[in-house]
């Protein structure tokens, strides 16, 4: 089954404790992206990747890192999480950004206390 | 810069009513795509429709229909004879060629359909 898999679904952590949210897709998509969803703000792009070893900032990259060492994986790293990063995070992939629909993972709800 | 506005943050209707979700967009690009996604209470995001800027034909899919009007920069979504299962948050989104095809989402409209 074609899918984007994110883990974990729920994560509670404390300020400053590094964490990684994993994302993997099995559709051989070159484009992958991370979004955060906050009430009233919709989804805002954090980082995206056009291909292996190619990543770029989205609208809200501060406090986040990503890497794209393999085509299928695109982890999101919070080196020193802060409470304002409490949010619902989605990973997505597509064959052609802007034209083709995004395939989303099921989301990761992160709480930073 | 591109922008998508969904002015209705929440809409509540009774089952079988028709409901229209508004979406207004801004872009200076002439080549762009508009999307609607649905987020049911379970939280996943589901693609509903894509429309390109050169195709102003309205589209109907069952109880769902979309009205794209370039003259008013709007891409509205109508659900006919709403059902409880339509309860969800709906997002309108825009990607423009000259904005690097970055997808910009509106703030979403939460639709509650009561039995």
Short mmCIF file of C-alpha atoms in Angstrom, two decimals:
data_model
loop_
_atom_site.label_atom_id
_atom_site.label_comp_id
_atom_site.label_asym_id
_atom_site.label_seq_id
_atom_site.Cartn_x
_atom_site.Cartn_y
_atom_site.Cartn_z
CA UNK A 1 0.00 0.00 0.00
CA UNK A 2 1.31 3.43 -0.99
CA UNK A 3 1.82 5.46 2.12
CA UNK A 4 3.74 7.99 4.14
CA UNK A 5 4.62 6.70 7.59
CA UNK A 6 5.37 9.02 10.47
CA UNK A 7 6.47 8.06 13.94
CA UNK A 8 5.63 8.55 16.69
CA UNK A 9 1.95 9.59 16.58
CA UNK A 10 2.16 11.28 19.96
CA UNK A 11 5.19 12.70 21.72
CA UNK A 12 5.48 14.56 25.01
CA UNK A 13 8.85 15.97 25.89
CA UNK A 14 10.53 18.66 27.93
CA UNK A 15 12.19 21.85 26.84
CA UNK A 16 15.66 21.31 25.45
CA UNK A 17 15.58 17.54 25.01
CA UNK A 18 16.51 16.68 21.44
CA UNK A 19 14.00 14.66 19.49
CA UNK A 20 13.52 13.22 16.02
CA UNK A 21 10.28 12.54 14.19
CA UNK A 22 10.74 9.98 11.45
CA UNK A 23 9.07 10.01 8.06
CA UNK A 24 9.25 7.38 5.36
CA UNK A 25 7.46 6.99 2.03
CA UNK A 26 7.28 3.96 -0.25
CA UNK A 27 6.18 5.70 -3.46
CA UNK A 28 9.61 6.64 -4.76
CA UNK A 29 8.69 10.32 -4.56
CA UNK A 30 11.51 12.79 -4.98
CA UNK A 31 9.74 15.61 -3.14
CA UNK A 32 9.14 15.47 0.59
CA UNK A 33 8.07 18.14 3.01
CA UNK A 34 7.27 18.88 6.65
CA UNK A 35 4.36 21.01 7.84
CA UNK A 36 3.10 22.12 11.19
CA UNK A 37 -0.58 22.69 11.84
CA UNK A 38 -1.74 25.25 14.36
CA UNK A 39 -5.32 26.42 15.01
CA UNK A 40 -6.36 29.22 12.66
CA UNK A 41 -3.06 29.15 10.80
CA UNK A 42 -3.64 26.12 8.62
CA UNK A 43 -0.56 24.18 7.63
CA UNK A 44 2.74 25.97 7.34
CA UNK A 45 5.74 24.50 5.64
CA UNK A 46 8.85 23.95 7.75
CA UNK A 47 11.32 22.38 5.32
CA UNK A 48 11.16 20.60 2.04
CA UNK A 49 13.42 18.43 -0.07
CA UNK A 50 13.43 18.16 -3.84
CA UNK A 51 15.71 15.13 -3.83
CA UNK A 52 18.41 13.29 -1.90
CA UNK A 53 20.83 15.71 -0.21
CA UNK A 54 18.74 18.70 -1.39
CA UNK A 55 16.79 20.48 1.34
CA UNK A 56 15.46 23.99 1.68
CA UNK A 57 13.64 26.18 4.17
CA UNK A 58 9.92 26.70 4.10
CA UNK A 59 7.96 29.41 5.87
CA UNK A 60 8.80 28.50 9.48
CA UNK A 61 12.19 26.73 9.64
CA UNK A 62 13.56 28.24 12.88
CA UNK A 63 14.28 25.61 15.51
CA UNK A 64 14.12 22.67 13.10
CA UNK A 65 16.56 20.61 11.10
CA UNK A 66 16.05 17.99 8.44
CA UNK A 67 18.16 15.58 6.46
CA UNK A 68 17.61 13.61 3.28
CA UNK A 69 20.25 10.92 3.05
CA UNK A 70 17.95 8.46 1.32
CA UNK A 71 15.05 9.04 -1.02
CA UNK A 72 12.48 7.37 1.18
CA UNK A 73 13.35 9.01 4.53
CA UNK A 74 13.03 12.61 5.66
CA UNK A 75 13.39 12.96 9.43
CA UNK A 76 12.53 16.14 11.30
CA UNK A 77 14.93 17.04 14.10
CA UNK A 78 14.29 19.41 16.98
CA UNK A 79 17.66 19.91 18.62
CA UNK A 80 16.37 21.97 21.53
CA UNK A 81 12.57 21.93 21.57
CA UNK A 82 10.68 24.81 23.10
CA UNK A 83 7.01 25.10 24.14
CA UNK A 84 6.18 27.18 21.03
CA UNK A 85 6.96 24.09 18.97
CA UNK A 86 4.01 22.30 20.50
CA UNK A 87 1.97 21.51 17.42
CA UNK A 88 0.65 18.86 15.05
CA UNK A 89 3.25 17.89 12.48
CA UNK A 90 2.71 16.33 9.08
CA UNK A 91 5.16 14.83 6.66
CA UNK A 92 4.15 14.75 3.01
CA UNK A 93 5.48 13.57 -0.32
CA UNK A 94 4.56 13.92 -3.95
CA UNK A 95 5.86 13.13 -7.39
CA UNK A 96 5.61 16.72 -8.61
CA UNK A 97 5.33 19.59 -6.11
CA UNK A 98 2.71 22.18 -6.85
CA UNK A 99 1.03 20.07 -9.48
CA UNK A 100 0.40 16.67 -7.92
CA UNK A 101 -1.50 16.24 -4.68
CA UNK A 102 0.48 15.72 -1.53
CA UNK A 103 0.37 12.37 0.23
CA UNK A 104 0.37 13.03 3.96
CA UNK A 105 1.43 10.94 6.90
CA UNK A 106 -0.99 10.52 9.80
CA UNK A 107 0.57 13.28 11.83
CA UNK A 108 2.62 13.58 15.00
CA UNK A 109 1.18 15.50 17.91
CA UNK A 110 4.08 17.01 19.82
CA UNK A 111 3.79 18.60 23.24
CA UNK A 112 6.80 20.40 24.71
CA UNK A 113 6.51 21.29 28.39
CA UNK B 1 3.71 36.50 -2.02
CA UNK B 2 0.75 34.24 -2.23
CA UNK B 3 -2.05 33.95 0.26
CA UNK B 4 -5.17 31.89 0.86
CA UNK B 5 -8.01 33.12 3.03
CA UNK B 6 -10.78 30.99 4.43
CA UNK B 7 -12.84 33.55 6.26
CA UNK B 8 -15.21 31.03 7.83
CA UNK B 9 -13.43 29.46 10.76
CA UNK B 10 -16.40 27.34 11.83
CA UNK B 11 -19.70 26.45 10.21
CA UNK B 12 -22.47 24.46 11.82
CA UNK B 13 -25.34 23.00 9.81
CA UNK B 14 -28.03 20.43 10.27
CA UNK B 15 -27.89 17.27 8.23
CA UNK B 16 -29.29 17.57 4.69
CA UNK B 17 -28.60 21.29 4.50
CA UNK B 18 -26.41 22.57 1.70
CA UNK B 19 -23.25 24.37 2.78
CA UNK B 20 -20.62 26.40 0.94
CA UNK B 21 -17.06 26.82 2.15
CA UNK B 22 -15.39 29.94 0.85
CA UNK B 23 -11.82 30.23 -0.36
CA UNK B 24 -10.22 33.41 -1.65
CA UNK B 25 -6.65 33.43 -2.92
CA UNK B 26 -4.01 35.95 -3.90
CA UNK B 27 -1.22 35.43 -6.37
CA UNK B 28 0.46 37.47 -9.06
CA UNK B 29 1.19 34.35 -11.02
CA UNK B 30 -0.88 33.40 -14.04
CA UNK B 31 -0.04 29.72 -13.69
CA UNK B 32 -1.19 28.17 -10.46
CA UNK B 33 -3.06 25.27 -8.92
CA UNK B 34 -5.76 25.25 -6.31
CA UNK B 35 -6.51 22.34 -4.01
CA UNK B 36 -8.99 21.29 -1.36
CA UNK B 37 -8.09 18.86 1.41
CA UNK B 38 -10.29 17.33 4.08
CA UNK B 39 -9.19 16.56 7.64
CA UNK B 40 -11.75 14.35 9.41
CA UNK B 41 -11.76 14.03 13.20
CA UNK B 42 -9.31 11.13 12.91
CA UNK B 43 -6.72 13.70 11.82
CA UNK B 44 -5.42 12.52 8.47
CA UNK B 45 -5.38 14.85 5.47
CA UNK B 46 -7.27 13.68 2.42
CA UNK B 47 -6.95 15.21 -1.04
CA UNK B 48 -10.28 16.19 -2.59
CA UNK B 49 -9.64 18.14 -5.77
CA UNK B 50 -7.05 20.05 -7.83
CA UNK B 51 -7.84 22.78 -10.33
CA UNK B 52 -5.40 24.63 -12.57
CA UNK B 53 -5.64 28.32 -13.36
CA UNK B 54 -6.51 27.74 -16.99
CA UNK B 55 -9.53 25.61 -16.33
CA UNK B 56 -12.48 27.52 -14.90
CA UNK B 57 -14.97 24.75 -15.43
CA UNK B 58 -16.90 23.91 -12.33
CA UNK B 59 -16.60 20.38 -11.10
CA UNK B 60 -19.10 18.07 -9.47
CA UNK B 61 -18.34 14.84 -7.70
CA UNK B 62 -21.39 13.30 -6.09
CA UNK B 63 -22.57 15.69 -3.38
CA UNK B 64 -19.44 17.82 -3.72
CA UNK B 65 -19.04 20.67 -6.18
CA UNK B 66 -16.43 23.34 -6.71
CA UNK B 67 -16.86 26.79 -8.20
CA UNK B 68 -13.66 28.39 -9.52
CA UNK B 69 -13.93 32.07 -10.49
CA UNK B 70 -10.76 33.85 -11.53
CA UNK B 71 -12.58 37.19 -11.68
CA UNK B 72 -13.09 37.09 -7.92
CA UNK B 73 -10.05 34.90 -7.09
CA UNK B 74 -12.27 32.38 -5.42
CA UNK B 75 -12.47 28.61 -5.34
CA UNK B 76 -15.53 27.75 -3.28
CA UNK B 77 -16.61 24.30 -2.21
CA UNK B 78 -20.24 23.29 -1.83
CA UNK B 79 -21.58 20.19 -0.13
CA UNK B 80 -25.13 19.36 -1.10
CA UNK B 81 -27.37 17.53 1.35
CA UNK B 82 -24.69 17.44 4.02
CA UNK B 83 -24.18 14.35 6.16
CA UNK B 84 -22.64 13.83 9.58
CA UNK B 85 -19.66 12.16 7.90
CA UNK B 86 -18.88 15.46 6.22
CA UNK B 87 -17.89 16.89 9.60
CA UNK B 88 -14.24 17.81 9.25
CA UNK B 89 -11.79 20.64 8.82
CA UNK B 90 -11.46 21.64 5.18
CA UNK B 91 -8.36 23.34 3.81
CA UNK B 92 -7.99 25.28 0.61
CA UNK B 93 -4.45 25.56 -0.78
CA UNK B 94 -2.61 27.30 -3.60
CA UNK B 95 0.63 26.63 -5.42
CA UNK B 96 2.02 29.02 -7.98
CA UNK B 97 4.72 28.32 -10.52
CA UNK B 98 6.74 31.45 -9.75
CA UNK B 99 6.56 30.81 -6.02
CA UNK B 100 8.55 27.65 -6.53
CA UNK B 101 5.39 25.59 -6.39
CA UNK B 102 5.31 25.99 -2.63
CA UNK B 103 1.89 25.01 -1.36
CA UNK B 104 0.23 27.71 0.76
CA UNK B 105 -2.72 26.67 2.89
CA UNK B 106 -5.63 28.68 4.18
CA UNK B 107 -6.44 28.60 7.87
CA UNK B 108 -9.11 25.97 7.41
CA UNK B 109 -12.86 25.83 7.98
CA UNK B 110 -14.27 23.50 10.59
CA UNK B 111 -17.59 22.10 9.41
CA UNK B 112 -19.90 20.52 11.94
CA UNK B 113 -22.89 18.66 10.59
CA UNK B 114 -25.44 17.86 13.26
CA UNK B 115 -27.95 15.04 12.93
#
